[in-house]
Short mmCIF file of C-alpha atoms in Angstrom, two decimals:
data_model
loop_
_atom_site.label_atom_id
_atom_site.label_comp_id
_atom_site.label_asym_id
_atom_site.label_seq_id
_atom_site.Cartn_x
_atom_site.Cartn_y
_atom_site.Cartn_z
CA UNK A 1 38.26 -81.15 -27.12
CA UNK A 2 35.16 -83.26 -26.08
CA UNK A 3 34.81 -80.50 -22.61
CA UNK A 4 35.07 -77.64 -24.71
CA UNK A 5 32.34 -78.66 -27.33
CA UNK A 6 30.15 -79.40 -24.21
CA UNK A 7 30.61 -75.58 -23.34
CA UNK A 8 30.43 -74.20 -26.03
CA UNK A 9 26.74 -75.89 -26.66
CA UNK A 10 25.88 -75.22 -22.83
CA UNK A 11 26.73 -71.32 -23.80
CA UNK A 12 24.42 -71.52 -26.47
CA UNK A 13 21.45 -73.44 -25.07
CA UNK A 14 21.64 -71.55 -21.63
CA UNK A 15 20.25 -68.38 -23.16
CA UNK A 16 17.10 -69.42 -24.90
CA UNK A 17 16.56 -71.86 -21.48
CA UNK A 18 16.55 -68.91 -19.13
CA UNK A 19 14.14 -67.11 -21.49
CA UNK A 20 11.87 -69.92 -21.82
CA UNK A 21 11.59 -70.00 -17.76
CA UNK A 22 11.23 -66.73 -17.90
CA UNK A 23 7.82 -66.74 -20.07
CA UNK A 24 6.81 -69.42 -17.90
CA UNK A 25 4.78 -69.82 -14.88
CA UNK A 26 1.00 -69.80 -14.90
CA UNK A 27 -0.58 -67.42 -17.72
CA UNK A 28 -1.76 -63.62 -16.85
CA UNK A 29 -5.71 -63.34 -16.82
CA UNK A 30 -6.83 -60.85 -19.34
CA UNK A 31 -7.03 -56.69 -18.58
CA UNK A 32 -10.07 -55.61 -18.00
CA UNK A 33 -11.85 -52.41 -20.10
CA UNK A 34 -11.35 -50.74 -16.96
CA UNK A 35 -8.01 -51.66 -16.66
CA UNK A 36 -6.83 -50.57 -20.21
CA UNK A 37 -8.21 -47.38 -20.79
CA UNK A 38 -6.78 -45.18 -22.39
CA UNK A 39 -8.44 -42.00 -20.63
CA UNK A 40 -10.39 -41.74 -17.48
CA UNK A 41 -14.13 -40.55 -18.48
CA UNK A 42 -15.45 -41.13 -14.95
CA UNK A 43 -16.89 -37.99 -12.85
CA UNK A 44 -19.44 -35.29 -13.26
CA UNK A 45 -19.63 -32.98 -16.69
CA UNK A 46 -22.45 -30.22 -16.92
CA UNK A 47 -23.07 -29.49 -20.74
CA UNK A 48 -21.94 -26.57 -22.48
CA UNK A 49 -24.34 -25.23 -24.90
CA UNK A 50 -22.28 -23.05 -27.36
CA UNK A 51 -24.22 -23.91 -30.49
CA UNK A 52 -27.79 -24.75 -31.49
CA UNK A 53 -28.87 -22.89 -28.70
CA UNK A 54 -32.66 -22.03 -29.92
CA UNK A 55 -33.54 -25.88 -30.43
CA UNK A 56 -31.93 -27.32 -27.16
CA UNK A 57 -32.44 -24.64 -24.31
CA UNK A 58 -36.25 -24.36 -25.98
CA UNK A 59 -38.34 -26.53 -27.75
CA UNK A 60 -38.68 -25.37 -31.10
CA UNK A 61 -41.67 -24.66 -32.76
CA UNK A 62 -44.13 -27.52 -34.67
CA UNK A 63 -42.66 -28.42 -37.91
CA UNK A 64 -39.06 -26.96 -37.30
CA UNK A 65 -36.15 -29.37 -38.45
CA UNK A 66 -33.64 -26.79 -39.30
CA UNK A 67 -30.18 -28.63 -39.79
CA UNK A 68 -31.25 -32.21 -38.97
CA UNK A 69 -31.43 -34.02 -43.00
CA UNK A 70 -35.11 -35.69 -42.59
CA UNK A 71 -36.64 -36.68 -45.40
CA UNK A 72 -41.05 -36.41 -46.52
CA UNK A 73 -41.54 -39.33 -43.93
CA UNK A 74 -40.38 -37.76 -41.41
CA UNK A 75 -41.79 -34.40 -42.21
CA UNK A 76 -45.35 -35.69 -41.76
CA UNK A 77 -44.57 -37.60 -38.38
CA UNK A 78 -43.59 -33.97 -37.34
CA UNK A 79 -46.70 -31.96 -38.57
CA UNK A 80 -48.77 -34.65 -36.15
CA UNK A 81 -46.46 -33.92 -32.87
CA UNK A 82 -49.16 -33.26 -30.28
CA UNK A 83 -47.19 -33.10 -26.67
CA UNK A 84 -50.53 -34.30 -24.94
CA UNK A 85 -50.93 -36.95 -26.67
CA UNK A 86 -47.26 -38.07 -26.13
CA UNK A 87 -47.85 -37.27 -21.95
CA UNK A 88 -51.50 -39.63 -22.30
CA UNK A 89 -49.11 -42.34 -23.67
CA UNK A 90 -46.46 -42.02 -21.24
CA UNK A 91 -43.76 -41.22 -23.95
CA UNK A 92 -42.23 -38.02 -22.28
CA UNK A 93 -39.21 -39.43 -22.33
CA UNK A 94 -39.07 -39.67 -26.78
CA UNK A 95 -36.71 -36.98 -26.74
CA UNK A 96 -34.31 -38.30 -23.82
CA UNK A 97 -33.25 -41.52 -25.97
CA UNK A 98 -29.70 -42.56 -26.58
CA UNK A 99 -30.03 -40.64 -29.87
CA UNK A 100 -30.69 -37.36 -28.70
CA UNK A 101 -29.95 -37.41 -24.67
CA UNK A 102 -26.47 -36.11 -25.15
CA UNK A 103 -27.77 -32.53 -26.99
CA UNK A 104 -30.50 -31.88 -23.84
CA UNK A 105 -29.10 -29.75 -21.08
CA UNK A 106 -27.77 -31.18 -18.50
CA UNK A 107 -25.27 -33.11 -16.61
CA UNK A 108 -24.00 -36.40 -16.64
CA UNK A 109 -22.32 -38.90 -13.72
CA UNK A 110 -20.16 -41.45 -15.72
CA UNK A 111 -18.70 -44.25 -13.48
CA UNK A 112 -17.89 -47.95 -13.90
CA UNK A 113 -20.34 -50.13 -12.53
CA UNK A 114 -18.39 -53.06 -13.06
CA UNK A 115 -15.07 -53.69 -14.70
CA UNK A 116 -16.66 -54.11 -18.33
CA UNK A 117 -19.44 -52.08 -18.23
CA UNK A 118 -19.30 -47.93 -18.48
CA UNK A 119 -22.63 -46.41 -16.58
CA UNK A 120 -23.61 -43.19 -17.81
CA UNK A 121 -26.33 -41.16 -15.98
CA UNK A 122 -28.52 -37.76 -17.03
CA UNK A 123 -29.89 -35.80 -14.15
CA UNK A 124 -32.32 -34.69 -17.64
CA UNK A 125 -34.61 -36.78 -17.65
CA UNK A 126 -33.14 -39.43 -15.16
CA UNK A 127 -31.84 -41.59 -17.75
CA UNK A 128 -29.51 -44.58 -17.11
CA UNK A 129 -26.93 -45.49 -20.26
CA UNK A 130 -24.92 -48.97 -19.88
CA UNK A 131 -21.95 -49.25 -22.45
CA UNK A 132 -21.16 -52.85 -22.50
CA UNK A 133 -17.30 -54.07 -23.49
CA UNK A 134 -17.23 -57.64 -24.82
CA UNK A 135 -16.23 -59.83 -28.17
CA UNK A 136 -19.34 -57.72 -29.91
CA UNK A 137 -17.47 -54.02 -29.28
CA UNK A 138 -14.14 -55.62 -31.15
CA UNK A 139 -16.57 -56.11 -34.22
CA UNK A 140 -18.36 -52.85 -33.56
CA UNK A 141 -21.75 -54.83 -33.66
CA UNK A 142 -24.86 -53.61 -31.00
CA UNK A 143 -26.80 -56.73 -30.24
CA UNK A 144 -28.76 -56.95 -27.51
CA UNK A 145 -29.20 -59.74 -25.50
CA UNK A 146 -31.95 -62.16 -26.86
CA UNK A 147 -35.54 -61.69 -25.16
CA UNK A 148 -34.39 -57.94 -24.88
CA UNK A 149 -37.12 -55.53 -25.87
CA UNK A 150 -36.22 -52.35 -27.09
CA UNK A 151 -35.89 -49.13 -25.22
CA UNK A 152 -35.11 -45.46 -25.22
CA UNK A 153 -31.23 -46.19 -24.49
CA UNK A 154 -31.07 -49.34 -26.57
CA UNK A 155 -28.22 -51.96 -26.17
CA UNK A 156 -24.83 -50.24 -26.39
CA UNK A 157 -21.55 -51.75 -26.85
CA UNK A 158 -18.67 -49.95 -26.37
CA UNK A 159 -14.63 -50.32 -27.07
CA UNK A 160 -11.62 -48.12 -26.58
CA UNK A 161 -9.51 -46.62 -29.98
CA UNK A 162 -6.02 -46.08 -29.28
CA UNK A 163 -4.13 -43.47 -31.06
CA UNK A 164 -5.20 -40.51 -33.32
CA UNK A 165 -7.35 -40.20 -35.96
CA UNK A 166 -7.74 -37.12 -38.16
CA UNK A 167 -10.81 -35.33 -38.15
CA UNK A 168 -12.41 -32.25 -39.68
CA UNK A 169 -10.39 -31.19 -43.14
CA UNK A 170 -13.23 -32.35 -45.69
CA UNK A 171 -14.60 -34.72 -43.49
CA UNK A 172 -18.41 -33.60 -43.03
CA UNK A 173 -18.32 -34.30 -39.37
CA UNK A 174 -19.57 -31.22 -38.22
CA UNK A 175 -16.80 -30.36 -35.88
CA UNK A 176 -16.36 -26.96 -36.94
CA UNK A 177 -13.70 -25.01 -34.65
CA UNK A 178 -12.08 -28.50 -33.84
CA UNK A 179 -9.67 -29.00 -37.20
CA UNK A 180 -6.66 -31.65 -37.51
CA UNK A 181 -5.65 -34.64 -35.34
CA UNK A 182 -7.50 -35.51 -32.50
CA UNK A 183 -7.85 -38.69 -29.96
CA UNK A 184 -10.69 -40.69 -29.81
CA UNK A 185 -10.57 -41.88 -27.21
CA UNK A 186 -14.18 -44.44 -26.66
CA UNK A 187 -16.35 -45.39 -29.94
CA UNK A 188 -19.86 -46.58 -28.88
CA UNK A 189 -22.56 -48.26 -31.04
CA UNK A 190 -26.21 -48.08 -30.11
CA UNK A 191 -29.29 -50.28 -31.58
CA UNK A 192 -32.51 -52.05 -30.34
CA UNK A 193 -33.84 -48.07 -29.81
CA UNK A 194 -37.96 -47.69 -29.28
CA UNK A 195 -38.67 -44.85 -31.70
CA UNK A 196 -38.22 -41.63 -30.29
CA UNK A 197 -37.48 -37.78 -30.91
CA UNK A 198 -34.09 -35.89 -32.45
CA UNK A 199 -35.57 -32.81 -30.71
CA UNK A 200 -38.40 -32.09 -28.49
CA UNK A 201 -40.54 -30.90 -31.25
CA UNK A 202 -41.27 -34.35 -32.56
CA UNK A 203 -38.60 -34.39 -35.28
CA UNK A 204 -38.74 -38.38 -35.25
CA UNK A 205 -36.01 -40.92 -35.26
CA UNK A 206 -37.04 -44.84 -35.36
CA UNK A 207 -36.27 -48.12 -34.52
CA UNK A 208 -34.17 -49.14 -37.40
CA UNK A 209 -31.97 -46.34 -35.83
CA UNK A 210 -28.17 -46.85 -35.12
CA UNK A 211 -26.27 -44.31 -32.88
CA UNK A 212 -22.21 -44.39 -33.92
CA UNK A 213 -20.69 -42.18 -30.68
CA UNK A 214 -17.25 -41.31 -30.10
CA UNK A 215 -15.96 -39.54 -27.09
CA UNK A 216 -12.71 -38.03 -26.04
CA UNK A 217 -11.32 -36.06 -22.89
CA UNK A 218 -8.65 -33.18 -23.43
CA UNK A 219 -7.76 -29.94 -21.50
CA UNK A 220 -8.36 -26.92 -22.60
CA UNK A 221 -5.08 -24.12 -22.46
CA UNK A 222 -6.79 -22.64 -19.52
CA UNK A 223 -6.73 -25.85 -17.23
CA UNK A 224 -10.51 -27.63 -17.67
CA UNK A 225 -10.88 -30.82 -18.02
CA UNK A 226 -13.22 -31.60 -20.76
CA UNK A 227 -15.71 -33.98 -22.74
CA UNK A 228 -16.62 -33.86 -26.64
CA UNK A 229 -19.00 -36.36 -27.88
CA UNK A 230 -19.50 -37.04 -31.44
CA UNK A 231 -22.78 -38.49 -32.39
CA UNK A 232 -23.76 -40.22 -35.50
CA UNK A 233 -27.28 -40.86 -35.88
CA UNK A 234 -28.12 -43.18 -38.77
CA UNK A 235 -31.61 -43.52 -39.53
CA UNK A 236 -33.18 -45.30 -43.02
CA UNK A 237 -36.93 -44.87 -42.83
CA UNK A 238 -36.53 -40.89 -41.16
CA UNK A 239 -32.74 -39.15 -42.75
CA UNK A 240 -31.87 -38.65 -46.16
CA UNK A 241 -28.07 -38.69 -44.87
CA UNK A 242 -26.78 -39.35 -41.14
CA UNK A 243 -27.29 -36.48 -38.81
CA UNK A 244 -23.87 -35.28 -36.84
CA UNK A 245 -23.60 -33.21 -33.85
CA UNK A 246 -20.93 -32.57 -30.90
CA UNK A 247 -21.93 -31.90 -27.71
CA UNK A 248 -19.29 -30.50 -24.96
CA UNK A 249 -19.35 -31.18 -21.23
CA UNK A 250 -17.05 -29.46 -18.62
CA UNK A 251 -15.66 -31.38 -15.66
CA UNK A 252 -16.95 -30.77 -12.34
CA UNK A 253 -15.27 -31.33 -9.03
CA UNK A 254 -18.10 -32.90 -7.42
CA UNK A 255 -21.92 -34.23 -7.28
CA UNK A 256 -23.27 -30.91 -5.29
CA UNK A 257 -25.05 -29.84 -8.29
CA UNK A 258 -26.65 -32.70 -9.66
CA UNK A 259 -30.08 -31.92 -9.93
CA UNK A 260 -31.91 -35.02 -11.31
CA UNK A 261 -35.30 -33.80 -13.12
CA UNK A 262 -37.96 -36.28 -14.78
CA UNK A 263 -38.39 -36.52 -18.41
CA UNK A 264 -40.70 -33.42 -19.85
CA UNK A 265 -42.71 -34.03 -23.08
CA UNK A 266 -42.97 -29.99 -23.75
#
């Protein structure tokens, strides 16, 4: 009687013992952002400009703000835009900042250049983009680093969104020919922005800006590989309402026609 009480606890304890040992053992470090995501955004995209064509292959005319909401502020920073001025100053770069740099024509290089931090370069305008993962991204908060002064990319934090999320429907997104369920894929919040330019025309964004991106790779039914960016561009002192725009990129095999160009003011 007593040996077969002893086996039948030994049956029962024997179990949950093995399992124990087998979450044992010294703890796994942490996955990095690299590790873990969800979709590889890394190579070279060229831009495809299939809408808005007259205010990003040109620069509009003084005054023009067609489709971006500005309000009477803004209106009279644009009705002083004077190019020369901006090139005396050394601000032709106002219309490359993190706000606008994804509507000018171009290409971009994304790569890692370390395991928590997504690089993102223009060959327009030579701009350099850092989108930093870290304890800020899970709140979706963009501090910078204190002592940090503000520039035309800003401080970015970045973190990946797994699983789909419905767009378009009544949603005023902009997305247009893009309806239903979609994957997105990288969300990226942007502050501590010197005041810059929507458009080249001196439609005028400032620093109480906040750019909300989200970015997502899918294949289109005739094999390319390509890159939709949302942005959100939330501005108090210059938009009556945010300003929304996509901007499409198609995958290309190599580097051979990256053709870096410095920022013009005209």
């Amino acid at each position: 009687m007593t040996r077969a009480f002893i086996a039948l606890a030994l049956m029962a304890v024997l179990p949950a013992f093995a399992a124990g040992q087998g979450r044992g053992g010294a703890p796994q470090p942490p996955r990095s952002p690299k590790d873990v995501a969800p979709v590889d955004l890394t190579g070279y995209w060229v831009s495809l400009v299939t809408e808005d064509w007259r205010w990003r292959m040109v620069t509009p005319i003084k005054g023009d703000s067609a489709s971006v909401p500005v309000n009477q502020a803004a209106k009279k920073i644009m009705n002083e835009w004077d190019p020369a001025k901006d090139e005396a100053a050394g601000n032709q770069c106002k219309a490359y900042g993190a706000a606008a740099i994804m509507r000018v024509p171009g290409r971009l290089h994304i790569t890692w250049q370390d395991a928590d931090t997504l690089k993102v370069e223009t060959d327009a305008g030579m701009q350099t983009r850092l989108l930093h993962f870290g304890p800020s991204a899970s709140s979706g908060q963009a501090k910078a680093p204190a002592g940090d002064a503000p520039s035309w990319q800003g401080y970015s934090v970045a973190r990946w969104e797994i699983g789909p999320t419905p767009v378009g429907g009544q949603l005023p997104l902009g997305l247009g020919q893009r309806q239903g369920v979609r994957s997105r894929s990288l969300e990226v919040v942007t502050t501590d922005l010197k005041p810059g330019y929507l458009r080249k025309n001196g439609v005028p964004y400032s620093d109480k800006t906040t750019v909300t991106e989200y970015f997502e790779r899918f294949t289109e039914p005739d094999g390319g590989d390509h890159l939709m960016v949302m942005t959100v561009v939330t501005d108090p002192e210059y938009l009556a309402v945010p300003f929304v725009t996509t901007s499409d990129f198609k995958n290309e095999a190599d580097g051979s026609k990256w053709d870096p160009a410095p920022c013009a003011a005209r």
